[in-house]
Structure formats: structure tokens, C-alpha cells
Tab-separated table of C-alpha atoms and ligand atoms in Angstrom:
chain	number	residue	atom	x	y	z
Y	73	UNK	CA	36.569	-18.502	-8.839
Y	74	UNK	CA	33.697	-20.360	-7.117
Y	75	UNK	CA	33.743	-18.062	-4.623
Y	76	UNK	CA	33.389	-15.108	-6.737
Y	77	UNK	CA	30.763	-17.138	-8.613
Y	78	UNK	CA	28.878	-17.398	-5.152
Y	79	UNK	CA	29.188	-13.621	-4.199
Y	80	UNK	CA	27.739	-13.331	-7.920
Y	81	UNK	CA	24.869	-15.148	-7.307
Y	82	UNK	CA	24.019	-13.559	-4.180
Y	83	UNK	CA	24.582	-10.017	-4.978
Y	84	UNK	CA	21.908	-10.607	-8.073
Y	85	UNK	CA	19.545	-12.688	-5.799
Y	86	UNK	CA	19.795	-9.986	-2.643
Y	87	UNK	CA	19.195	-6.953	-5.333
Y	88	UNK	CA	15.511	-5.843	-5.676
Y	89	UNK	CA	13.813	-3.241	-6.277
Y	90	UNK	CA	11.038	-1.388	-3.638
Y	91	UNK	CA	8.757	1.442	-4.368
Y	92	UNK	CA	6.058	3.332	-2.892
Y	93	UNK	CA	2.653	2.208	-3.929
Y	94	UNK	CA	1.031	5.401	-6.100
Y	95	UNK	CA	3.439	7.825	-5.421
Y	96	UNK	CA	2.876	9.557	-8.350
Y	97	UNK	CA	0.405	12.342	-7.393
Y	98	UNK	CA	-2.390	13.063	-10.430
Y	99	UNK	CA	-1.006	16.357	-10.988
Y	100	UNK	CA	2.735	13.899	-12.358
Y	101	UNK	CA	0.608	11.736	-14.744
Y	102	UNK	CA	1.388	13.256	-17.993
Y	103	UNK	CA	-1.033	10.396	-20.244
Y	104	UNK	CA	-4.463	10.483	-20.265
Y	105	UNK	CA	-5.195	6.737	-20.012
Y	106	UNK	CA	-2.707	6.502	-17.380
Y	107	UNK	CA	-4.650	9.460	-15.555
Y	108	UNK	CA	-8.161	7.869	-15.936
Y	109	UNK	CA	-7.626	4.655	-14.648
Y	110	UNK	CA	-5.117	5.479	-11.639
Y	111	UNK	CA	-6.322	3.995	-8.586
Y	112	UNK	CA	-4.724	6.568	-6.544
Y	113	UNK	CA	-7.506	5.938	-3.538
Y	114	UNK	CA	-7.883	7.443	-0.143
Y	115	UNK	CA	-11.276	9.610	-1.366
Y	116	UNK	CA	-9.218	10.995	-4.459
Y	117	UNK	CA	-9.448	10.255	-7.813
Y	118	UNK	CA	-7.844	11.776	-11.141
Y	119	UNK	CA	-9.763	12.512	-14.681
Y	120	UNK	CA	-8.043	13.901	-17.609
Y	121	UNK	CA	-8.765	17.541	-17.919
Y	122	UNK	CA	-9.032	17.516	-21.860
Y	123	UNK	CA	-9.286	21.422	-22.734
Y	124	UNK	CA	-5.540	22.225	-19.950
Y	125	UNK	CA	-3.961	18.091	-21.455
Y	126	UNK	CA	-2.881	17.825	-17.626
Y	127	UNK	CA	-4.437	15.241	-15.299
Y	128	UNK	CA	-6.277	17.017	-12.628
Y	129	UNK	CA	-7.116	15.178	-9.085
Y	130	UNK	CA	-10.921	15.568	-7.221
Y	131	UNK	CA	-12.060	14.466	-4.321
Y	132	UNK	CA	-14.319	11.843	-5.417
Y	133	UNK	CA	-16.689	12.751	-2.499
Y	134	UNK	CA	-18.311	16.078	-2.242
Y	135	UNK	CA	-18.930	16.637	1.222
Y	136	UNK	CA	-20.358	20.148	1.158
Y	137	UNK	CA	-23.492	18.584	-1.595
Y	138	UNK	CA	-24.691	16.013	1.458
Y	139	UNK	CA	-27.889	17.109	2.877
Y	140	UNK	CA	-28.834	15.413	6.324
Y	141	UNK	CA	-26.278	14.184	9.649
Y	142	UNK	CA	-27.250	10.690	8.869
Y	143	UNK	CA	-25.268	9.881	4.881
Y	144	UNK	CA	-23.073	12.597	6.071
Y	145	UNK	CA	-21.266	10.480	9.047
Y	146	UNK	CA	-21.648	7.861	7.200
Y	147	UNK	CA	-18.932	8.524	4.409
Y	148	UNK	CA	-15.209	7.665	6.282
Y	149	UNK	CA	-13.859	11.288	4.498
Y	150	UNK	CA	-16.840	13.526	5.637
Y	151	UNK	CA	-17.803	14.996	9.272
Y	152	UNK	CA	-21.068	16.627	10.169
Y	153	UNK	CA	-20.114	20.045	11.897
Y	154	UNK	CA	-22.551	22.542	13.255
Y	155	UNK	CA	-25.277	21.769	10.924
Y	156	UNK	CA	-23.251	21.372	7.869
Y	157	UNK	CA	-21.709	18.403	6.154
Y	158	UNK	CA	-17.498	19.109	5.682
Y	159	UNK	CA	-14.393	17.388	4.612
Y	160	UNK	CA	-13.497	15.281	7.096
Y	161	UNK	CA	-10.068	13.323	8.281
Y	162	UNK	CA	-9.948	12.638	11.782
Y	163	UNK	CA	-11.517	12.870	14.944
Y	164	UNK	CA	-8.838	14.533	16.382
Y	165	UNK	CA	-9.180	17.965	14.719
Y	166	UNK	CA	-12.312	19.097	16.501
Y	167	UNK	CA	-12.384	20.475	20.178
Y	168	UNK	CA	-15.886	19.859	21.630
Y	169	UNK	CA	-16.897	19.907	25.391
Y	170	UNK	CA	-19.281	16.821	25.408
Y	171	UNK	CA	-19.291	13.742	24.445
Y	172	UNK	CA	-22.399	13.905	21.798
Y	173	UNK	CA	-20.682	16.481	19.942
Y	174	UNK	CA	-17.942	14.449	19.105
Y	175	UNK	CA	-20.451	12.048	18.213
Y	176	UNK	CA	-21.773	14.263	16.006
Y	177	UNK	CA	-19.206	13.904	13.506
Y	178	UNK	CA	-18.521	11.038	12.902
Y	179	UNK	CA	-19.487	7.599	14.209
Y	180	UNK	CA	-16.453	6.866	15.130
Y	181	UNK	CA	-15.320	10.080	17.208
Y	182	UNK	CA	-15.791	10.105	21.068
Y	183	UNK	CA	-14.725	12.399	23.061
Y	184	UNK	CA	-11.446	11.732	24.851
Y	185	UNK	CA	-10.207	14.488	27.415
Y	186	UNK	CA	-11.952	17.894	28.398
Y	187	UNK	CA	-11.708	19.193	25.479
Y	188	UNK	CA	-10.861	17.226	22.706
Y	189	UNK	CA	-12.330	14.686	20.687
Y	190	UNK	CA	-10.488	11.157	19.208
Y	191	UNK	CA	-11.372	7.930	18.048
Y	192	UNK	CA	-12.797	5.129	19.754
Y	193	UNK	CA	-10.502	2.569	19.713
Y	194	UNK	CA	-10.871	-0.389	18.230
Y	195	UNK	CA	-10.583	-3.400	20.171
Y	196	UNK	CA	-7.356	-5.495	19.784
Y	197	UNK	CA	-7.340	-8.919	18.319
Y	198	UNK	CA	-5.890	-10.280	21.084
Y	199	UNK	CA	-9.017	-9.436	23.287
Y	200	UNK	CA	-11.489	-11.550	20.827
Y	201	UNK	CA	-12.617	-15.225	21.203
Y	202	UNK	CA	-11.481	-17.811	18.587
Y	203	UNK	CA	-14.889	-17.650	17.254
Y	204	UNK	CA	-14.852	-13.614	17.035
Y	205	UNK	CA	-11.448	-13.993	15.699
Y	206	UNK	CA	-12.686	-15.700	12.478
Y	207	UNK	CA	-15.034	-13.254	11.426
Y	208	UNK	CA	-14.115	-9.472	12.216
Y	209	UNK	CA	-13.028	-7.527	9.857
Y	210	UNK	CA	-11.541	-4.835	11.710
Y	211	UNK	CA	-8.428	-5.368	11.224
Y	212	UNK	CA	-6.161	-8.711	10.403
Y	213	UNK	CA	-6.865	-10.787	13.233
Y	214	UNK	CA	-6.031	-14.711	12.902
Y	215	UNK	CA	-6.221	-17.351	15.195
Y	216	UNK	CA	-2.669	-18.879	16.033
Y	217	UNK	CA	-1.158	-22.026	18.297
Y	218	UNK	CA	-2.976	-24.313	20.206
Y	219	UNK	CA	-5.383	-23.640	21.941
Y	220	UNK	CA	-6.171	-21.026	19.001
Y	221	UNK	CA	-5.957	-17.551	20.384
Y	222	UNK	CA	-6.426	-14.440	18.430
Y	223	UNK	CA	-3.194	-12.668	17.160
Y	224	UNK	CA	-2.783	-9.510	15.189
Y	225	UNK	CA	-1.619	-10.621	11.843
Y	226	UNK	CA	1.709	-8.399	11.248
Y	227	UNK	CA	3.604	-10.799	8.728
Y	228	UNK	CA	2.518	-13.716	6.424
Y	229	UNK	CA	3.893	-16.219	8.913
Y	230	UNK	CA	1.372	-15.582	11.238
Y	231	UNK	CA	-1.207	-17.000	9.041
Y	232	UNK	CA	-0.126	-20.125	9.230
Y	233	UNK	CA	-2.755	-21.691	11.644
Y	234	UNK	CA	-4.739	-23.145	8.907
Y	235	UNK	CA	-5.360	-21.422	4.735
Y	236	UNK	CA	-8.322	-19.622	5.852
Y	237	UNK	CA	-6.282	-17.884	7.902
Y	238	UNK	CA	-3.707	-17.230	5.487
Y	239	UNK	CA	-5.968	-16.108	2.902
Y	240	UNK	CA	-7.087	-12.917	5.358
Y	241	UNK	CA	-3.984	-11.100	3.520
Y	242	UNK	CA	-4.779	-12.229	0.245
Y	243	UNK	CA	-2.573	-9.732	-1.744
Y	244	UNK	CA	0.903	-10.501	0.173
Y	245	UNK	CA	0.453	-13.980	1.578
Y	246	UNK	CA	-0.100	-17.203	0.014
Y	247	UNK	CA	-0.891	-20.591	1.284
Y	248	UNK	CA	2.148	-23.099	0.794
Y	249	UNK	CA	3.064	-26.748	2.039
Y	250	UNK	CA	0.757	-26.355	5.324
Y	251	UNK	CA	2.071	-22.782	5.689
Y	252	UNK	CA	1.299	-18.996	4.874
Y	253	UNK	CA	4.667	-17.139	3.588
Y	254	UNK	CA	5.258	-13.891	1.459
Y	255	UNK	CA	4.092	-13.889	-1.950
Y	256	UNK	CA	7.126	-13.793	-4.147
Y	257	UNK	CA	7.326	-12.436	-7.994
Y	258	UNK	CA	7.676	-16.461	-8.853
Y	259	UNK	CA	4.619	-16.885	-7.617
Y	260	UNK	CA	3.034	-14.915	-10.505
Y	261	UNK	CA	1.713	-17.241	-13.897
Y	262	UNK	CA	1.082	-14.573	-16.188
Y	263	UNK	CA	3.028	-11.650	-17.905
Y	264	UNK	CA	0.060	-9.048	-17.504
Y	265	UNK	CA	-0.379	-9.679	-13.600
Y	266	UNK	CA	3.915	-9.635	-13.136
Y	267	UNK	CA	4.105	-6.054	-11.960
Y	268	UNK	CA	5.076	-5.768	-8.443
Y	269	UNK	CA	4.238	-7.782	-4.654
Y	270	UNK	CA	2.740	-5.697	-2.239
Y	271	UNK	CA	3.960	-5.111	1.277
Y	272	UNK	CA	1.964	-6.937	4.579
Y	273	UNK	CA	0.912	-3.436	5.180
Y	274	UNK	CA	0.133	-2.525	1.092
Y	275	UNK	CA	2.331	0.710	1.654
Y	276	UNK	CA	5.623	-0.517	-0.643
Y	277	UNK	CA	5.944	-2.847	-3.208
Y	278	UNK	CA	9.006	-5.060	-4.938
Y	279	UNK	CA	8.776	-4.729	-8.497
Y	280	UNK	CA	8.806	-7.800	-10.517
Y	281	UNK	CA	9.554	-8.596	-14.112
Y	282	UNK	CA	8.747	-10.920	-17.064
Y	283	UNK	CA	11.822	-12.671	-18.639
Y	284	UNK	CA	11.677	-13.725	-22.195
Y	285	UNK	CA	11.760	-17.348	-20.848
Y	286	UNK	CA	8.214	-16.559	-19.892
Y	287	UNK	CA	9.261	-16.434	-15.654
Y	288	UNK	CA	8.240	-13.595	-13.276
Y	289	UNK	CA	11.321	-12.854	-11.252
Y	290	UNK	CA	12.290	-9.821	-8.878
Y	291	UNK	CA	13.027	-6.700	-10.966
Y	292	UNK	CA	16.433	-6.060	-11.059
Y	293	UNK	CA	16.923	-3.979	-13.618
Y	294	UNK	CA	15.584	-0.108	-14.391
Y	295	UNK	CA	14.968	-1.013	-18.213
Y	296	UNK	CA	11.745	0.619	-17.984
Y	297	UNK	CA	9.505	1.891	-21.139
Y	298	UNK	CA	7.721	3.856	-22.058
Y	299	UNK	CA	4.613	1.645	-22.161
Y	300	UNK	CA	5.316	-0.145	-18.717
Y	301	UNK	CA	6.900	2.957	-16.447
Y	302	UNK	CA	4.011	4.207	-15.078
Y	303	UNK	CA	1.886	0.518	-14.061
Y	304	UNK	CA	5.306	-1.419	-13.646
Y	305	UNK	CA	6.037	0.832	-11.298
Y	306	UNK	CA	3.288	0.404	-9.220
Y	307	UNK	CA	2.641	4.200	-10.391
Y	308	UNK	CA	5.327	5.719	-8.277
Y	309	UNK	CA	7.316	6.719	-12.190
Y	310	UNK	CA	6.592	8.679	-14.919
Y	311	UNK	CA	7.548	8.455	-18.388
Y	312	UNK	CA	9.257	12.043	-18.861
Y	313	UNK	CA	11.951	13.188	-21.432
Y	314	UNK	CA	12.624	9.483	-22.875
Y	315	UNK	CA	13.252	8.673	-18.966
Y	316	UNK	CA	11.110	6.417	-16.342
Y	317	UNK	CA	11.600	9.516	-13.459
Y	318	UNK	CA	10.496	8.401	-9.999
Y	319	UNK	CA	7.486	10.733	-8.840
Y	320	UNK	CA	9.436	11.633	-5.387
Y	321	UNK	CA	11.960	13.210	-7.118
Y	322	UNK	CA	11.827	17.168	-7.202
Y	323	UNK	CA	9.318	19.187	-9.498
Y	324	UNK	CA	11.589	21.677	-10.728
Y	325	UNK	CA	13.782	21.042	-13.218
Y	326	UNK	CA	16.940	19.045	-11.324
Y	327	UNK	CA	20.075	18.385	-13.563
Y	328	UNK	CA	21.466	15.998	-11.066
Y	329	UNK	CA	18.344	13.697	-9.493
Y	330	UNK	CA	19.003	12.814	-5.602
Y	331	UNK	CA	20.917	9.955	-5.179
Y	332	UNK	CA	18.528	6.966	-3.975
Y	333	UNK	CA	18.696	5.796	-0.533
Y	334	UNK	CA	19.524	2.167	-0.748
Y	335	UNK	CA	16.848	-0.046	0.222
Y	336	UNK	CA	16.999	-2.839	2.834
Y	337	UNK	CA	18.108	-5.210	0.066
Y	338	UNK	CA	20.791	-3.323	-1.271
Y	339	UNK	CA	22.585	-3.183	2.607
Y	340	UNK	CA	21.985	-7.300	2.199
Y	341	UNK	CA	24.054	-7.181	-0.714
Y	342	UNK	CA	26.547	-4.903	0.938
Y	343	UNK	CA	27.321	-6.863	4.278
Y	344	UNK	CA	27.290	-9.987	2.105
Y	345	UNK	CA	29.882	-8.535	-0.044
Y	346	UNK	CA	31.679	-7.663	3.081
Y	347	UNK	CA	30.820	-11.132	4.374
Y	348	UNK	CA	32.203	-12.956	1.496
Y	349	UNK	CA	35.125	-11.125	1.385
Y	350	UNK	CA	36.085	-11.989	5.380
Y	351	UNK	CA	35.241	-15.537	4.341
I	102	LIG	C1	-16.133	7.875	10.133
I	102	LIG	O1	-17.179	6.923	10.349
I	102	LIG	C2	-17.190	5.812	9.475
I	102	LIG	C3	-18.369	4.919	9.848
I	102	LIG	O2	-19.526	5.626	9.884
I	102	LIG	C4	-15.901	5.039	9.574
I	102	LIG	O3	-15.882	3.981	8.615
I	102	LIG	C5	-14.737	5.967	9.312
I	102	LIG	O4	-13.522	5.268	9.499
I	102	LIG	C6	-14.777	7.189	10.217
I	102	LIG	N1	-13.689	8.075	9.848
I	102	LIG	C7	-12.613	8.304	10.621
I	102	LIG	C8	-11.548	9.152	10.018
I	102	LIG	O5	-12.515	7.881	11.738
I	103	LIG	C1	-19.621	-15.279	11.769
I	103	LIG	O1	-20.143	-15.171	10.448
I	103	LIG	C2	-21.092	-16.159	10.134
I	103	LIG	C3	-21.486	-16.019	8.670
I	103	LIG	O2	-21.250	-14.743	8.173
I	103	LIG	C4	-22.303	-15.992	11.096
I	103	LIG	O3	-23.274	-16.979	10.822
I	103	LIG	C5	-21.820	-16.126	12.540
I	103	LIG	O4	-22.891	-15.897	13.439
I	103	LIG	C6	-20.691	-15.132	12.826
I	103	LIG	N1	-20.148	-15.400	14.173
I	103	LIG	C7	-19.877	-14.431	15.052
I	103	LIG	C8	-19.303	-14.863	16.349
I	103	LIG	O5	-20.071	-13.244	14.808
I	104	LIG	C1	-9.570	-22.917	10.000
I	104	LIG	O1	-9.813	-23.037	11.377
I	104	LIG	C2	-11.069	-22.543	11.823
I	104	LIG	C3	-11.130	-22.645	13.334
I	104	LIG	O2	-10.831	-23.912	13.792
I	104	LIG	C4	-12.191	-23.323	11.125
I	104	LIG	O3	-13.441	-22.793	11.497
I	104	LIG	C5	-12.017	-23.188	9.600
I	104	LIG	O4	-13.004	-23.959	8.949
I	104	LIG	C6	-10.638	-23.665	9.198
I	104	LIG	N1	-10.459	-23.441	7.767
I	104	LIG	C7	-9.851	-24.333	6.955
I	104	LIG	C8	-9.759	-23.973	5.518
I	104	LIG	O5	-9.401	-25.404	7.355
């Protein structure tokens, strides 16, 4: 009995559930407020085309409208080529035979064999000083041990030099008992900011929920509705046919969805099922 009580607790405690952050494309959002204020990012936005009812996505920047080199390489998602401001997305795509050229593009582009142009790299956090360490915002760079050198920040742990350090990854990590760890669901206070924790990298998310005893806890249940499917989900489901439908599933019409590949946590459960059971 108290062993099956244990194997309870664990199985509920190792279940979560993870999502893509806005996997829903514009094109899935079938609501208009939930089309207007998706923060879908990466140089797209979506707006509510009101004559079709379907939410339409736009680049949010025009390249093609952008008169002179200068704004033109400016803007990350445009690329000045031969005299004309175009859609840009990497360095990479463009074959040029001197350096300038590449140049030319964008800011960032160099060119990197004969033929071919690429991105200068950026330099590593391990090559800074401790003093260049605390201030570039290249990438997450934090100063760790003693002596302080500079580390690139992969997980909260390595944050845990002093809270400013922490605090480079606000949206994940949080600053706890002299250390920086993962934020957790628990860590949330109010119902309307209990939706979901963020990955280090901002790619997935664990999906968190409010309990009636007024706690924010892991999600571990798909009781979705039809008012929180869409943001609960850190937009990766749609409301559709009295359903919260995940936005990765098939388009077309699919009487049997695919069955979900089980996330890291649900193999936890498994082996500790397995693990129990030996024990
Ligand atoms: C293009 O240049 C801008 C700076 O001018 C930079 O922020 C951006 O990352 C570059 N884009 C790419 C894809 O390298
Ligand atoms: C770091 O930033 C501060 C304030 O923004 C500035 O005064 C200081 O010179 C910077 N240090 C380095 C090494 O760039
Ligand atoms: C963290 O350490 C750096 C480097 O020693 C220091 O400049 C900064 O003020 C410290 N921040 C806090 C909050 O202690």
C-alpha cells in the first residue's frame, strides 16, 4: 500500500506537460482577438482579415519599400542586394567574390571562402574579461567560480555566481537561497500570469495551471477551454470542434490524430514505474 502510494505520488509529480512556444501558425488561429494580439515574432505578425474571417500573417517589415543601403542593413530580416533592398535571412544564401559584397548586405555578413559569404562570428563568452563579461549582450555570458571567468550560460545553474548574474535569463531562472535554479509553475503568484515556464533556450514551454486552492502547479491535465486553449497553451492549440487541437497536428481533416511522442517526463514516469516495481 505505501508503496503504491509512493509510485502514486511520483507518477503525478514526474507527469508534465511540454509544448512548443507559438506553434500555431496565423493561418490556425480561428478568433480574431486571439489573431491580433499573437506574438508570433521572428519579423511576422498576424491581423484579422475581417472581409475572408481568417487570420492572415504579414511580414511586419517590408523590405522592398526601404529606400537607401544604410536602414536597409540595418533591419536583422532585410539584405541590401545589387542596389535594391530584399527579404533577407542569412548570410549564407548569397555567393559573392569579395569581401565588401558580402558586406553589402548585411552588417553582419563577411565573406568566408572563395565564393561564399557567412556570418562573422561572434566571439565566445569564454574569450571575454570579467569586466566584458558583465555587460555584453551578445549572447548569455555570466561570470562563474573564482577567479570569475566568463561562461556561456546554458542552464539556470550557471547563474549562480551572484543574482545579477542570474537575472541575465530572467524568463527561466530565478534567484533562490544564494542560487539561480529553473523557474517552476510554483513560483508563479497570480492566476493571470500561471500559463506556462519557458525553456533556458525560450523554444518549449511546461504548461502550468491554477488550482481552485488558488496554487500554480505543473499542468497535468488536458482540461482545456475554450477561453484558455489558445494562451494556456503557450499558442501551440486551437480551440476547434469543441476540442483544444494541438497546431502540429495535420491540416486535413484526420479521424484518428497522431499519437503524441512522450515527452522527457513521461519516460521519468515510465522507468520509475519500472523502478518501483524492481524495488
Ligand atoms: C543583419 O544585421 C543586423 C545589424 O545590422 C543584425 O542585428 C542581424 O542579426 C543581421 N542579420 C543576420 C541574419 O545575420
Ligand atoms: C559597462 O556598462 C557600463 C554602463 O552601461 C559602462 O559605464 C562601462 O564602461 C561598460 N564596461 C565595459 C567594459 O564595456
Ligand atoms: C555581481 O558580481 C559582479 C562582479 O563582481 C559585480 O560587479 C556586481 O555588482 C554583482 N552583483 C550583485 C547583485 O551582487
Amino acid at each position: 500500500m505505501a508503496r503504491s502510494l509512493i509510485l502514486f505520488t511520483l507518477l503525478v509529480m514526474a507527469y508534465s506537460i511540454q509544448v512548443k512556444i507559438n506553434e500555431c501558425t496565423c493561418e490556425q488561429v480561428l478568433k480574431q482577438d486571439e489573431c491580433d494580439e499573437y506574438p508570433i515574432g521572428g519579423g511576422i505578425e498576424c491581423d484579422w482579415n475581417e472581409e475572408k474571417k481568417v487570420c492572415e500573417s504579414y511580414r511586419s517589415v517590408e523590405c522592398s519599400i526601404l529606400k537607401g543601403s544604410e536602414i536597409c542593413r540595418g533591419l536583422t530580416s532585410c539584405g541590401w542586394v545589387n542596389g535594391k533592398c530584399v527579404n533577407f535571412k542569412q548570410c549564407s544564401d548569397y555567393q559573392e567574390t569579395v569581401d565588401q559584397k558580402c558586406n553589402d548586405i548585411n552588417y553582419t555578413c563577411i565573406l568566408i571562402k572563395d565564393d561564399q559569404c557567412g556570418k562573422v562570428s561572434i566571439p565566445e563568452c569564454e574569450s571575454f574579461t570579467p569586466e566584458l563579461c558583465k555587460n555584453t549582450s551578445e549572447q548569455i555570458c555570466v561570470l562563474s567560480g573564482s577567479p570569475a571567468k566568463c561562461v556561456t550560460m546554458k542552464k539556470c545553474e550557471q547563474g549562480s555566481y551572484n543574482q545579477s548574474q542570474c537575472k541575465k535569463n530572467l524568463i527561466s531562472c530565478i534567484w533562490e537561497n544564494d542560487k539561480c535554479r529553473d523557474k517552476k509553475c510554483t513560483d508563479i503568484q497570480t492566476k493571470d500570469a500561471c500559463r506556462f515556464i519557458s525553456s533556458f533556450d525560450q523554444y518549449t514551454a511546461t504548461l502550468c495551471q491554477w488550482t481552485a486552492q488558488g496554487d500554480c502547479i505543473e499542468r497535468n491535465e488536458d482540461d482545456f477551454t475554450e477561453n484558455n486553449c489558445f494562451y494556456d497553451s503557450a499558442c501551440g492549440r486551437v480551440w476547434k470542434d469543441g476540442k483544444c487541437q494541438s497546431c502540429s497536428a495535420s491540416p486535413d481533416p484526420d479521424p484518428d490524430p497522431p499519437a503524441p511522442i512522450p515527452s522527457y517526463h513521461q519516460i521519468l514516469s515510465i522507468i520509475m514505474l519500472l523502478l518501483a516495481i524492481i524495488i
